[in-house]
Coordinates of C-alpha atoms and ligand atoms in Angstrom, one line a residue:
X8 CA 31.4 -87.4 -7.6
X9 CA 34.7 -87.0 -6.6
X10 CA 35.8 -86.9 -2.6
X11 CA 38.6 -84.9 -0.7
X12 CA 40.3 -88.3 -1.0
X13 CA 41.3 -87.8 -4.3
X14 CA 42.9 -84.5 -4.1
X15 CA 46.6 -86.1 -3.8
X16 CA 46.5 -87.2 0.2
X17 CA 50.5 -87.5 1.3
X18 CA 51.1 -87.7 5.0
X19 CA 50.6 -84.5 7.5
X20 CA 54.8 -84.1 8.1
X21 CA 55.1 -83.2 4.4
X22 CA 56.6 -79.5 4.1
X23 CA 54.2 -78.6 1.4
X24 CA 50.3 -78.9 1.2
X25 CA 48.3 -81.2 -0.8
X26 CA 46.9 -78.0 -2.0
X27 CA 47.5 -74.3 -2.2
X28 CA 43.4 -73.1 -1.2
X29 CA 40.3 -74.7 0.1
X30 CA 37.1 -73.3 -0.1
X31 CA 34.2 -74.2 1.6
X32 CA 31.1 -74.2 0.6
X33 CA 29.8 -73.3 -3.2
X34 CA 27.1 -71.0 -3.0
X35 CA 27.5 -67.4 -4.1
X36 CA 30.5 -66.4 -2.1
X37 CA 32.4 -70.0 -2.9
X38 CA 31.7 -69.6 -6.5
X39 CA 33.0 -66.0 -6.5
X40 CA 36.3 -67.6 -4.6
X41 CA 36.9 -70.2 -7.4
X42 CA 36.4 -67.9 -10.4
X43 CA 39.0 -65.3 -9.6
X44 CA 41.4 -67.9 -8.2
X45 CA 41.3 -69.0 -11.6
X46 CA 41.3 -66.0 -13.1
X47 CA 44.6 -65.4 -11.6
X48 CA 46.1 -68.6 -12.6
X49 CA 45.7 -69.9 -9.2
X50 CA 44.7 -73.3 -10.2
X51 CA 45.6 -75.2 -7.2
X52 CA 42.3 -74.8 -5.1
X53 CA 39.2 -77.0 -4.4
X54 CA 35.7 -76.3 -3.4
X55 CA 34.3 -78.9 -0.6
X56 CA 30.3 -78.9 -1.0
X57 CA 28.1 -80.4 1.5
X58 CA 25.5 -81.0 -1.1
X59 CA 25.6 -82.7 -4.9
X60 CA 25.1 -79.5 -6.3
X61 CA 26.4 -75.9 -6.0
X62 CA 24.1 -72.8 -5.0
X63 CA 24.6 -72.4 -1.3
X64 CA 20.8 -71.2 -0.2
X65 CA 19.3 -70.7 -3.7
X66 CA 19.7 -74.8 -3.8
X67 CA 18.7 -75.3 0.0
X68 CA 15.2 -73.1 -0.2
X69 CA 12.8 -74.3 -2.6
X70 CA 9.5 -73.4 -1.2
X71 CA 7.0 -72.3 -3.2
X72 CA 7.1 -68.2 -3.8
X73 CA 10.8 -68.2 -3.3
X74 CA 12.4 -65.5 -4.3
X75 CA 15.0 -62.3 -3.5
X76 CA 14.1 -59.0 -2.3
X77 CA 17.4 -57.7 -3.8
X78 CA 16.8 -56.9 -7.7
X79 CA 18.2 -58.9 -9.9
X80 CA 20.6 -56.9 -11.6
X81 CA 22.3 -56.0 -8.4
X82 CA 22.0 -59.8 -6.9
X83 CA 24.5 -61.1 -9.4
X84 CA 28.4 -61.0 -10.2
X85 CA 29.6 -57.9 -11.5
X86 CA 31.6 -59.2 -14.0
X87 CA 28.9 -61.7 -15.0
X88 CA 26.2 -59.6 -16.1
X89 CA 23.1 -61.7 -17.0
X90 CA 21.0 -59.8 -19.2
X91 CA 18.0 -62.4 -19.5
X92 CA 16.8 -61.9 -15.8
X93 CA 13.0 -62.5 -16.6
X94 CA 11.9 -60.0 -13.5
X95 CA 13.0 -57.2 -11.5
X96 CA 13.4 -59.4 -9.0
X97 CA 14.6 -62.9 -9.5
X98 CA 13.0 -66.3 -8.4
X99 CA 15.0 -68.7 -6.4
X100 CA 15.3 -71.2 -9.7
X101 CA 16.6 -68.3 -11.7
X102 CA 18.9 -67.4 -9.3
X103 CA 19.7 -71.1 -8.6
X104 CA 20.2 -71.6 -12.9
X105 CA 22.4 -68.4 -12.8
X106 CA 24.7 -70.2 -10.3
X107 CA 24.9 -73.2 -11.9
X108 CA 25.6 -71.3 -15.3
X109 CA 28.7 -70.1 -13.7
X110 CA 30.0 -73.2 -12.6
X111 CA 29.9 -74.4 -16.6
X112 CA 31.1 -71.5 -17.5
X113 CA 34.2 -70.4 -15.7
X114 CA 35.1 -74.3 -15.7
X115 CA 34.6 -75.2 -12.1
X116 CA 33.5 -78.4 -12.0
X117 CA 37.1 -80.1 -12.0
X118 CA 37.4 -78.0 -8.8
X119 CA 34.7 -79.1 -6.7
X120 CA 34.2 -81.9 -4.8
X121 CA 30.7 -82.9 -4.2
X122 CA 29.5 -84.8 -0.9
X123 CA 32.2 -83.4 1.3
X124 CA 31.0 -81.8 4.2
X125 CA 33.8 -80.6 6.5
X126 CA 33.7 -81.9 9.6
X127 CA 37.3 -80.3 11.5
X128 CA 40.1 -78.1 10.1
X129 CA 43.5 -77.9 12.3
X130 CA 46.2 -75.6 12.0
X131 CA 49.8 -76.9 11.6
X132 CA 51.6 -74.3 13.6
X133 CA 55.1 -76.2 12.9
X134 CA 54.2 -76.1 9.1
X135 CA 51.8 -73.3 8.6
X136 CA 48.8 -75.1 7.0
X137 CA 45.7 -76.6 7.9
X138 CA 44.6 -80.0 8.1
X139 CA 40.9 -80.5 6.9
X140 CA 38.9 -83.8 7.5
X141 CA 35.6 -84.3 6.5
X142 CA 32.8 -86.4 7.7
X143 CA 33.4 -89.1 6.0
X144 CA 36.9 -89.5 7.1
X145 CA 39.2 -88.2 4.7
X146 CA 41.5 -85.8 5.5
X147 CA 44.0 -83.5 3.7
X148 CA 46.2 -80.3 4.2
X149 CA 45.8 -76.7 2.9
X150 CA 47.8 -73.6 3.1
X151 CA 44.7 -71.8 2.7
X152 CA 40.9 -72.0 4.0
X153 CA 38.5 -70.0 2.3
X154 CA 35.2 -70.2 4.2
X155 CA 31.9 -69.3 2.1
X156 CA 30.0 -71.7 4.2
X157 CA 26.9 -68.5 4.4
X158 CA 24.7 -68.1 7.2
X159 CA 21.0 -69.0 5.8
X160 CA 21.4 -72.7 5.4
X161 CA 20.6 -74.5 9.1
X162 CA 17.3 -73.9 9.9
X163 CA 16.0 -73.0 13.1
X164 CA 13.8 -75.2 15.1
X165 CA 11.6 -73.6 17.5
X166 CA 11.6 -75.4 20.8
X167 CA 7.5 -76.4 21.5
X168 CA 6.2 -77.8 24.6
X169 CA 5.0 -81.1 23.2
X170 CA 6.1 -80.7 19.8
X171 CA 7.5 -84.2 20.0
X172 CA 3.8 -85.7 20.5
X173 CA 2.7 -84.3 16.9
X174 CA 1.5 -87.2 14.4
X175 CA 0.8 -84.7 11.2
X176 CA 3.6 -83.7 8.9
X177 CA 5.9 -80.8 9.9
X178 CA 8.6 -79.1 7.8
X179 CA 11.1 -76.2 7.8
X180 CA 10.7 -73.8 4.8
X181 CA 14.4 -74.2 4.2
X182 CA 14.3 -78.0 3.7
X183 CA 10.0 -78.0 1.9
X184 CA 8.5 -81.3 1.6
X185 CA 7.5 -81.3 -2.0
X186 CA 6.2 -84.6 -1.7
X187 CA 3.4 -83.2 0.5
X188 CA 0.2 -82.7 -0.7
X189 CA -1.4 -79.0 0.3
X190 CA -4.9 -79.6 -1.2
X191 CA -7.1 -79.6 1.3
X192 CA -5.4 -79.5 4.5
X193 CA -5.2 -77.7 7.7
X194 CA -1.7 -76.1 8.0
X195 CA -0.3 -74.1 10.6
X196 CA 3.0 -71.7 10.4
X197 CA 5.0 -70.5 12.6
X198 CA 6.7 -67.6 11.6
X199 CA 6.3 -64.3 9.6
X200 CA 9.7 -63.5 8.5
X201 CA 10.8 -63.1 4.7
X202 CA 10.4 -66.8 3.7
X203 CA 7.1 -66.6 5.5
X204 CA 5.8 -63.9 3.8
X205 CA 6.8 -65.5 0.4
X206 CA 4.9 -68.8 0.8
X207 CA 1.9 -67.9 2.4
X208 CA 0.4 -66.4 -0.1
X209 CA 1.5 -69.3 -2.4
X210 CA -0.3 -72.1 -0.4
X211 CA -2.9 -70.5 1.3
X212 CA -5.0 -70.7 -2.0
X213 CA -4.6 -75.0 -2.1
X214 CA -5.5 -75.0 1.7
X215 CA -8.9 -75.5 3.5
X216 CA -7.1 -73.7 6.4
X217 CA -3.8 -71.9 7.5
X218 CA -3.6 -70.8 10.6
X219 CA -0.4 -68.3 10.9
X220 CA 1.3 -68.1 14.4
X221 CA 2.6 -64.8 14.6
X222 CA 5.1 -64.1 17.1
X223 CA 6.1 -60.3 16.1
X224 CA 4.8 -58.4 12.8
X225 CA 7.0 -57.5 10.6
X226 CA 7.1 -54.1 8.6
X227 CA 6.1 -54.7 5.1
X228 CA 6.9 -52.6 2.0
X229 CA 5.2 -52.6 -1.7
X230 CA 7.0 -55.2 -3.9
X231 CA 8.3 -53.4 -6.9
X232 CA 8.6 -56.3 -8.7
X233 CA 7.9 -56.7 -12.6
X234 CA 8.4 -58.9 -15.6
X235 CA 11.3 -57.6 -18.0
X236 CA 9.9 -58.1 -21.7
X237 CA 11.8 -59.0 -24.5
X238 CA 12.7 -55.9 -25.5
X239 CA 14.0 -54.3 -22.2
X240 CA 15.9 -57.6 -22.6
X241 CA 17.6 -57.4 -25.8
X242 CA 18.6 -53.7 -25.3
X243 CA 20.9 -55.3 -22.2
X244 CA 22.5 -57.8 -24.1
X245 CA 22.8 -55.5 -27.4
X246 CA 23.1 -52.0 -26.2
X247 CA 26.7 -51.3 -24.6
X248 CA 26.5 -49.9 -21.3
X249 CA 22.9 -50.4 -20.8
X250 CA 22.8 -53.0 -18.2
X251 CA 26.0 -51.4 -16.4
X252 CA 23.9 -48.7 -16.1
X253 CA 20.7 -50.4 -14.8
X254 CA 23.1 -51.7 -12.2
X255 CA 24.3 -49.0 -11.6
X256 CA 20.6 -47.0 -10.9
X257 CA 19.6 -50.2 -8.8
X258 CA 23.2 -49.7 -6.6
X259 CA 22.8 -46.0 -5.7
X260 CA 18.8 -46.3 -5.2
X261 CA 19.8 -49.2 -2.5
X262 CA 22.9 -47.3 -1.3
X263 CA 20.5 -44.1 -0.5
X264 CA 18.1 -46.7 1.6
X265 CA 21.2 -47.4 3.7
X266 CA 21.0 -43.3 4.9
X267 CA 17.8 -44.2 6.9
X268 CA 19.1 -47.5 8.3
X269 CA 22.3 -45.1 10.2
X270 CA 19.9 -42.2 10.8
X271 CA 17.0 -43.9 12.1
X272 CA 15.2 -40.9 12.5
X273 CA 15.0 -40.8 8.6
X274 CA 13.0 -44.3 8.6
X275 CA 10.1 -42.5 9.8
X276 CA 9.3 -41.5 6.1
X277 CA 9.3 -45.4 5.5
X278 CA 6.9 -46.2 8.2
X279 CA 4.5 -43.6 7.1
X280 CA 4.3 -45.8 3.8
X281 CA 4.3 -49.4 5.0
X282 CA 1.4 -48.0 7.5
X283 CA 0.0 -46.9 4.2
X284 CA 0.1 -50.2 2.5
X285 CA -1.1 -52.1 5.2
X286 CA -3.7 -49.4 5.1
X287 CA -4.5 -50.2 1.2
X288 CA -4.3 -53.9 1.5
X289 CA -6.1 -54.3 4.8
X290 CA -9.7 -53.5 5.4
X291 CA -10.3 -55.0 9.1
X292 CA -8.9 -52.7 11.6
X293 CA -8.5 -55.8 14.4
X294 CA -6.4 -57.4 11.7
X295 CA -4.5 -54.7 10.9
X296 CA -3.9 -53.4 14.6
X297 CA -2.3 -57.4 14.6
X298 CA -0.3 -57.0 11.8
X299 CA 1.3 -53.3 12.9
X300 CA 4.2 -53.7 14.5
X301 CA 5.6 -51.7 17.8
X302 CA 8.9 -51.7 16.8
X303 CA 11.0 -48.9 14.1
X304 CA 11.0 -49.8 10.9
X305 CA 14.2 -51.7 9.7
X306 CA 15.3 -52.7 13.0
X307 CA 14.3 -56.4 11.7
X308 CA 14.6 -56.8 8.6
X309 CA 12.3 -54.8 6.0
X310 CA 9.9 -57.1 4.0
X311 CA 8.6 -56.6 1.0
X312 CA 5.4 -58.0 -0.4
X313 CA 2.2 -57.2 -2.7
X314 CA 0.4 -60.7 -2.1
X315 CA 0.9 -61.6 1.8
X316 CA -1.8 -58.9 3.2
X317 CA -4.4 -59.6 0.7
X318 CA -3.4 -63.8 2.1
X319 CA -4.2 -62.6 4.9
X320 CA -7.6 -61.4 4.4
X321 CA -8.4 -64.8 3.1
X322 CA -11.7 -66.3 4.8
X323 CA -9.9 -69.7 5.2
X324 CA -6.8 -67.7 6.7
X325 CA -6.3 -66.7 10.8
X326 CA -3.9 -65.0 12.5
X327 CA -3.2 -66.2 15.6
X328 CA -1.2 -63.9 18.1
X329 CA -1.2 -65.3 21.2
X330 CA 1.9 -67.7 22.0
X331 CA 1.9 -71.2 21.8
X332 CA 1.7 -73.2 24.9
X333 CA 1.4 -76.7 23.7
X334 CA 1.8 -79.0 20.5
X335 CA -0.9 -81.7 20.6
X336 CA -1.4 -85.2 18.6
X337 CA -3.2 -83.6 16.1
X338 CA -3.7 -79.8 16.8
X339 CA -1.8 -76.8 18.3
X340 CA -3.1 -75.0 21.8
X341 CA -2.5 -71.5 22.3
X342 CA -1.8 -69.7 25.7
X343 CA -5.2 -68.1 25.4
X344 CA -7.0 -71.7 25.5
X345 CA -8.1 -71.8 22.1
X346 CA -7.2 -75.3 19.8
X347 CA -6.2 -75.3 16.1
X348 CA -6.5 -78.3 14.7
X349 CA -3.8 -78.9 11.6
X350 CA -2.5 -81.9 9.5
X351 CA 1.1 -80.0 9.0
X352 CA 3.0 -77.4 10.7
X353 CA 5.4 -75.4 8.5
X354 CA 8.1 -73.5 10.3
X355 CA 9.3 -70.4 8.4
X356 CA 11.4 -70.0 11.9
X357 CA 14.9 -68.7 10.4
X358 CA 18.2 -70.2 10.5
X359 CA 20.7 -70.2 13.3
X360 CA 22.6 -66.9 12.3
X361 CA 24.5 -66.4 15.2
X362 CA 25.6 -69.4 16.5
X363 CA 29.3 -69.1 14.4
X364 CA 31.4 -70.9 13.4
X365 CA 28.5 -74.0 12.7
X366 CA 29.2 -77.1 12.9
X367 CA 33.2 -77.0 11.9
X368 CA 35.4 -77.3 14.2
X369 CA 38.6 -74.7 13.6
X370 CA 41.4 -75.3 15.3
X371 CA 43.8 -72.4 15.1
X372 CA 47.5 -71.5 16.3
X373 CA 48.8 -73.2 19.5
X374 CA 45.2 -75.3 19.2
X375 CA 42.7 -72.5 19.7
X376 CA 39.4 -73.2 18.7
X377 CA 37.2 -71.1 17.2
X378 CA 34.2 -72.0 19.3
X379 CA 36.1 -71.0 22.4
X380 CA 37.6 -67.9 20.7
X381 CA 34.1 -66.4 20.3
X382 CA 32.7 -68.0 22.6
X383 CA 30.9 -64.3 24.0
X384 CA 30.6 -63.2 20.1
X385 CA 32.0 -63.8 16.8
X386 CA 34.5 -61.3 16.1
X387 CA 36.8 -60.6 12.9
X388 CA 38.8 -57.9 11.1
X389 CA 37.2 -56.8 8.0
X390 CA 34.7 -60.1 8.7
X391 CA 37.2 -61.5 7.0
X392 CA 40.3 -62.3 9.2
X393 CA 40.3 -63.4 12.9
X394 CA 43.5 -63.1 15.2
X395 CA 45.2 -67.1 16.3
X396 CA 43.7 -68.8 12.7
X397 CA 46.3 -68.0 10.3
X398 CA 45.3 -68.6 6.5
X399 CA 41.6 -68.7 7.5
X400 CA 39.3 -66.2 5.5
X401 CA 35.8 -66.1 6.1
X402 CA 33.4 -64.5 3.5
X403 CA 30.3 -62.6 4.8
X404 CA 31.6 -63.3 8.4
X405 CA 30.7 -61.5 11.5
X406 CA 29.3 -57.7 10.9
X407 CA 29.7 -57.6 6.9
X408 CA 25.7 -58.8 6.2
X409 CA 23.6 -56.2 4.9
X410 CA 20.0 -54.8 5.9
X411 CA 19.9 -52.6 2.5
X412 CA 21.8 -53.8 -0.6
X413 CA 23.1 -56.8 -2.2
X414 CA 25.3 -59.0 -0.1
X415 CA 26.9 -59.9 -3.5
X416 CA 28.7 -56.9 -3.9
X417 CA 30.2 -57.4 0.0
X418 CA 31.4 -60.9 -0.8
X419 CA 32.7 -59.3 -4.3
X420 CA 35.0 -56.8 -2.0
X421 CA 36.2 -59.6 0.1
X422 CA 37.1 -62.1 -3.0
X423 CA 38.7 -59.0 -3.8
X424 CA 40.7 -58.5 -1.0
X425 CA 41.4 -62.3 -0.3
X426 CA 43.2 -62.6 -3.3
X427 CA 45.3 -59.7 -2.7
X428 CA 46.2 -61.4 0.4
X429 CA 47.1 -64.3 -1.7
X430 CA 49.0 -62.3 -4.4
X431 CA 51.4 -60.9 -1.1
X432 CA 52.1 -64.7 -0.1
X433 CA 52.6 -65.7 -3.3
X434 CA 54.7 -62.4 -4.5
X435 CA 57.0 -62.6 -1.0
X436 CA 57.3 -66.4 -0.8
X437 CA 55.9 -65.9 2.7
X438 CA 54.1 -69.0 4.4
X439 CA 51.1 -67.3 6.3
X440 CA 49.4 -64.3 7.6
X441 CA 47.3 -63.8 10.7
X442 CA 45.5 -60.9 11.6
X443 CA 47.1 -58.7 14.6
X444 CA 44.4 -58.8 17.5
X445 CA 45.1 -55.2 18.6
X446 CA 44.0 -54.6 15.0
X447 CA 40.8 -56.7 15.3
X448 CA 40.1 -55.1 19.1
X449 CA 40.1 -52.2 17.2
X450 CA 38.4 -52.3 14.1
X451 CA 35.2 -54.1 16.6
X452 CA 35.5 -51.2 18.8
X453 CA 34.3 -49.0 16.2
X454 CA 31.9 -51.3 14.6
X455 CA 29.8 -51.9 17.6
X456 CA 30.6 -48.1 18.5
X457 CA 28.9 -47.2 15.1
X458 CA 25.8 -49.6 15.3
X459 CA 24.7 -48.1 18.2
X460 CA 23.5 -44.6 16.2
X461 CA 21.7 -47.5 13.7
X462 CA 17.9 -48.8 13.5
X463 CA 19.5 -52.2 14.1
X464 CA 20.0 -50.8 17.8
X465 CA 16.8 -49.1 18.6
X466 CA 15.2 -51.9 21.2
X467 CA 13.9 -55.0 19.1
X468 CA 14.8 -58.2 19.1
X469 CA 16.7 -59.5 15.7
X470 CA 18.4 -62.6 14.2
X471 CA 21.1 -60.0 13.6
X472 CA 21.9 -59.7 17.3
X473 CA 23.3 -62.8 19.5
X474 CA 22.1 -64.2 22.9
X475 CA 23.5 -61.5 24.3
X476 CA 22.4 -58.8 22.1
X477 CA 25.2 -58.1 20.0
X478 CA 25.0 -57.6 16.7
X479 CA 26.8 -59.8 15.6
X480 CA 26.0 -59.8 11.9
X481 CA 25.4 -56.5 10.4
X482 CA 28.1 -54.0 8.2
X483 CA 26.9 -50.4 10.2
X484 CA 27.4 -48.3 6.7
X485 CA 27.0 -48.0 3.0
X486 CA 28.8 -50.7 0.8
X487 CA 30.9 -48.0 -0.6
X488 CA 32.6 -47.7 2.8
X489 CA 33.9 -51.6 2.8
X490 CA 34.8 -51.0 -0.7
X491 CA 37.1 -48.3 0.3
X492 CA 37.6 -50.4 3.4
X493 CA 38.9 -53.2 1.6
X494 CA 40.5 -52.1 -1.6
X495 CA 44.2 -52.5 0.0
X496 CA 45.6 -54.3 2.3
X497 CA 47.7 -52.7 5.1
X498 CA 50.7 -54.9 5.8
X499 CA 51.1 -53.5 9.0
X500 CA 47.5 -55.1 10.3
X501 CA 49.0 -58.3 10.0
X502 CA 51.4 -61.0 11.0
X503 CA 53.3 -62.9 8.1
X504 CA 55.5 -65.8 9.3
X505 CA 58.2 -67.3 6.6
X506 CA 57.2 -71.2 5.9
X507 CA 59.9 -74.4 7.0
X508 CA 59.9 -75.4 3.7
X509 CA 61.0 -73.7 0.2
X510 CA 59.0 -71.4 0.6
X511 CA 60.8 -69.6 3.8
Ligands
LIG627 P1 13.5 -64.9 10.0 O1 13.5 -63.6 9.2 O2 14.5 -65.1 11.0 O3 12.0 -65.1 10.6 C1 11.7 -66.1 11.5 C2 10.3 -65.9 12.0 O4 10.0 -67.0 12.8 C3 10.1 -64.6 12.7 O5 8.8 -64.1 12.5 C4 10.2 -65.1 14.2 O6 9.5 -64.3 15.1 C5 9.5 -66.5 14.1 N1 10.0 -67.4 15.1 C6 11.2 -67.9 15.3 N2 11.2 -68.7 16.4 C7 9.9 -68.7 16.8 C8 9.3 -69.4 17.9 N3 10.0 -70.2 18.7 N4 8.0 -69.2 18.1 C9 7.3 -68.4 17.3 N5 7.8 -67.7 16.2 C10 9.1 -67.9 16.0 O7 13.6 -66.1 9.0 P2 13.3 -66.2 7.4 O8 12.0 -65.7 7.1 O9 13.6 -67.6 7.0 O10 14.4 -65.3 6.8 C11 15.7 -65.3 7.2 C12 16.5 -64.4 6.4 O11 16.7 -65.1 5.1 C13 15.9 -63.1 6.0 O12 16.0 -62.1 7.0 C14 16.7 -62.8 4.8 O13 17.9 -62.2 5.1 C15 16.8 -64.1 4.2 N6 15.8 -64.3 3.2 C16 15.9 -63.5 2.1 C17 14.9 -63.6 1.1 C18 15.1 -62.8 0.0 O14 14.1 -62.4 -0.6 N7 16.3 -62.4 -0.4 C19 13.9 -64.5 1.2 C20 13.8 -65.3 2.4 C21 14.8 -65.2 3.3 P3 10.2 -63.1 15.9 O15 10.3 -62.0 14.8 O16 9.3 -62.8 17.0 O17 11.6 -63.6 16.3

């Protein structure tokens, strides 16, 4: 594989970068990046991957039942239609395949650089680029970071009393240990969020016993999943227009979701029908007053499963409410006294959402850094842009993630609206831009302003909000409204500086 040290590494003084863009990360977002930098003849770019093979969280999760709950014809690149999807809704490994398809086919490959996790990126105020150094030691300079480093990709560790003692196995859903054997065992999970509810039903059919610590219920919808036959199939690849339109049907039936998540009062209509599937699928009333949740629906996010309630209902299958107060040896004691005795605990606990930037360190203008600058919350313009870090873009940053359509089509609108960024450097021989922070005060203003009249705001407890109780994470409208949000770029929001060097 080829390292950062062999993109061309001159010393730091020089005038002009090693390269023109750097994007980090090469899941959906980074991918997206790459192709329409090439598309516009931008060839100078590379793409710094943690891992030894693109896909971003369709290559991290692999647990068994992995899937999306975004169908398939809306979770993919617009201009790269795929009309073999075998379901409705796509499996991780499709999805994964898809990506990977995408790398061969728009020619990435020479692009990417494989291994390279990026440890610290510094901005050259004298110079007006960025240094970027990477774990191993390497180090080179950019005019442009492109961030696509997604959210869903460090796991979340709940913090156990005496979870250090335990001799069994124990494993995050995000990083599954396929070398463990289910048959047979006594497994407990933590955890009924939407990996949760995906590999539950999976494994509790190999295990003598799974005991499932639930913390909160979630709301759970029908599944409208199905297989697309051969037919359905060929009409999308032969029949002009027909999978635009399928896209189409899938965007606006999401889009209209979106009304109930700003007008909460709508979502009671939903509520009446996930209490009418938990209804249908569950015949024990003490299991199903566990499973209902006190909360409005769609203030966490909306689950959607056909197999996890009928899991549930399993004889070899508890649900265990009461907190945990201690992690033994060889078995897991509640607060209520009782003792579970497991071989392996499975946390399907999350990932840490909130805690932006991760685990690079950017340094901006006059040696900010980004830690310190949201050190209360993360805050951007557009979620793209954030005032002091010139020539930094982040996809799917703070407030663009969705709770009702495809965050593809966000980080579409971004790539979109980077690259016209790009094209106004380019165009005006201009060195960087920097978003103005009375801009960013007040495009946040109204953002949080709006999120209080959402679902997101009506008094649970989320990954989408921070310590503090901020959300920090969700776009408070339809996807239409970033598109039209997005689709030009007002000069006056920014600062452009002219470089030292031929460029100025
Ligand atoms: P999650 O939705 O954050 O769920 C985490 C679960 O772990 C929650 O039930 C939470 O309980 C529980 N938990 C966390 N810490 C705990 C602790 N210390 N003790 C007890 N319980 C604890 O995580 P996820 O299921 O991995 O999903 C994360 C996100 O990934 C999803 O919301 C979704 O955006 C994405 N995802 C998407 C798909 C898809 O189909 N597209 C599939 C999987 C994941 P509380 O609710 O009480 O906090």
């Amino acid at each position: 594989m080829n390292s950062v040290s062999q993109v061309p590494s001159p010393a730091f003084a020089a005038l002009t970068p090693d390269v023109e863009v750097t994007v980090i990360g090469s899941g959906f977002s980074g991918l997206g990046m790459a192709i329409k930098l090439k598309e516009a003849g931008m060839h100078a770019f590379v793409i710094l991957e943690k891992a030894a093979q693109p896909g971003g969280t369709w290559r991290e999760n692999t647990y068994p039942g992995c899937a999306c709950d975004v169908p398939s014809h809306m979770y993919s690149f617009s201009y790269e239609r795929n009309p073999d999807w075998s379901r409705a809704y796509s499996s991780q490994l499709e999805i994964f395949e898809y990506l990977k398809a995408c790398v061969e086919k728009y020619a990435l490959a020479p692009h990417l650089r494989y291994g390279t996790e990026v440890h610290e990126a510094i901005y050259d105020d004298a110079n007006r680029f960025w240094t970027v150094r990477s774990t191993d030691g390497n180090a080179f300079t950019t005019r442009v970071i492109v961030s696509a480093m997604g959210a869903l990709h460090r796991p979340h560790m709940p913090d156990l009393p005496g979870l250090a003692q335990f001799k069994g196995t124990a494993f995050h859903s995000a990083e599954w240990n396929h070398g463990f054997d289910l048959a047979g065992k006594r497994v407990a999970v933590i955890g009924t969020g939407a990996s949760a509810i995906q590999f539950i039903p999976e494994i509790a059919v190999k295990l003598d016993r799974l005991v499932l610590f639930q913390r909160t219920p979630a709301w759970v919808l029908p599944r409208m999943d199905r297989p697309i036959g051969k037919f359905e199939r060929s009409v999308y690849r032969h029949v002009p227009g027909a999978i635009g339109l399928s896209r189409n049907i899938v965007y606006w039936k999401q889009e209209i979701r979106g009304l109930a998540f700003v007008n909460p009062k709508l979502m009671r209509f939903a509520e009446k029908f996930a209490r009418k599937h938990l209804a249908n699928q569950i015949a024990d009333q003490r299991l199903r007053d566990k499973l209902t949740p006190s909360y409005t629906i769609g203030c966490k996010r909306i689950l959607m499963s056909n197999n996890y309630y009928p899991a549930l209902c399993r004889a070899n299958v508890d649900v265990v409410t009461d907190a945990i107060a201690q992690v033994k040896e060889h078995s897991i004691v509640t607060c209520a006294g009782d003792e579970y005795p497991v071989d392996a605990i499975i946390y399907g606990t999350g990932f840490r959402v909130t805690d932006l930037p991760g685990p690079v360190r950017f340094v901006g203008s006059e040696g900010v850094e980004l830690h310190h600058a949201w050190r209360d919350a993360p805050e951007a313009y557009l979620g793209l842009t954030t005032a002091g870090f010139p020539n930094l873009f982040m996809l799917l940053g703070p407030n663009t993630g969705l709770g009702h359509n495809s965050v593809v089509f966000m980080a579409e609108q971004q790539i979109s609206y980077v690259m016209k960024c790009l094209r106004i450097l380019r165009e005006r021989k201009l060195a960087s831009i920097e978003v103005r922070p009375e801009v960013q005060a007040r495009f946040n203003h109204v953002i949080q302003a709006r999120l209080q009249d959402t679902v997101w705001a009506s008094g649970c407890k989320s990954w989408y909000q921070n310590a503090n109780g901020k959300n920090v994470t969700l776009w408070p409208g339809f996807t239409f409204q970033y598109w039209y949000r997005t689709r030009k770029v007002r000069l006056g929001d920014y600062r452009f500086e002219q470089g030292s060097d031929a460029r100025g």
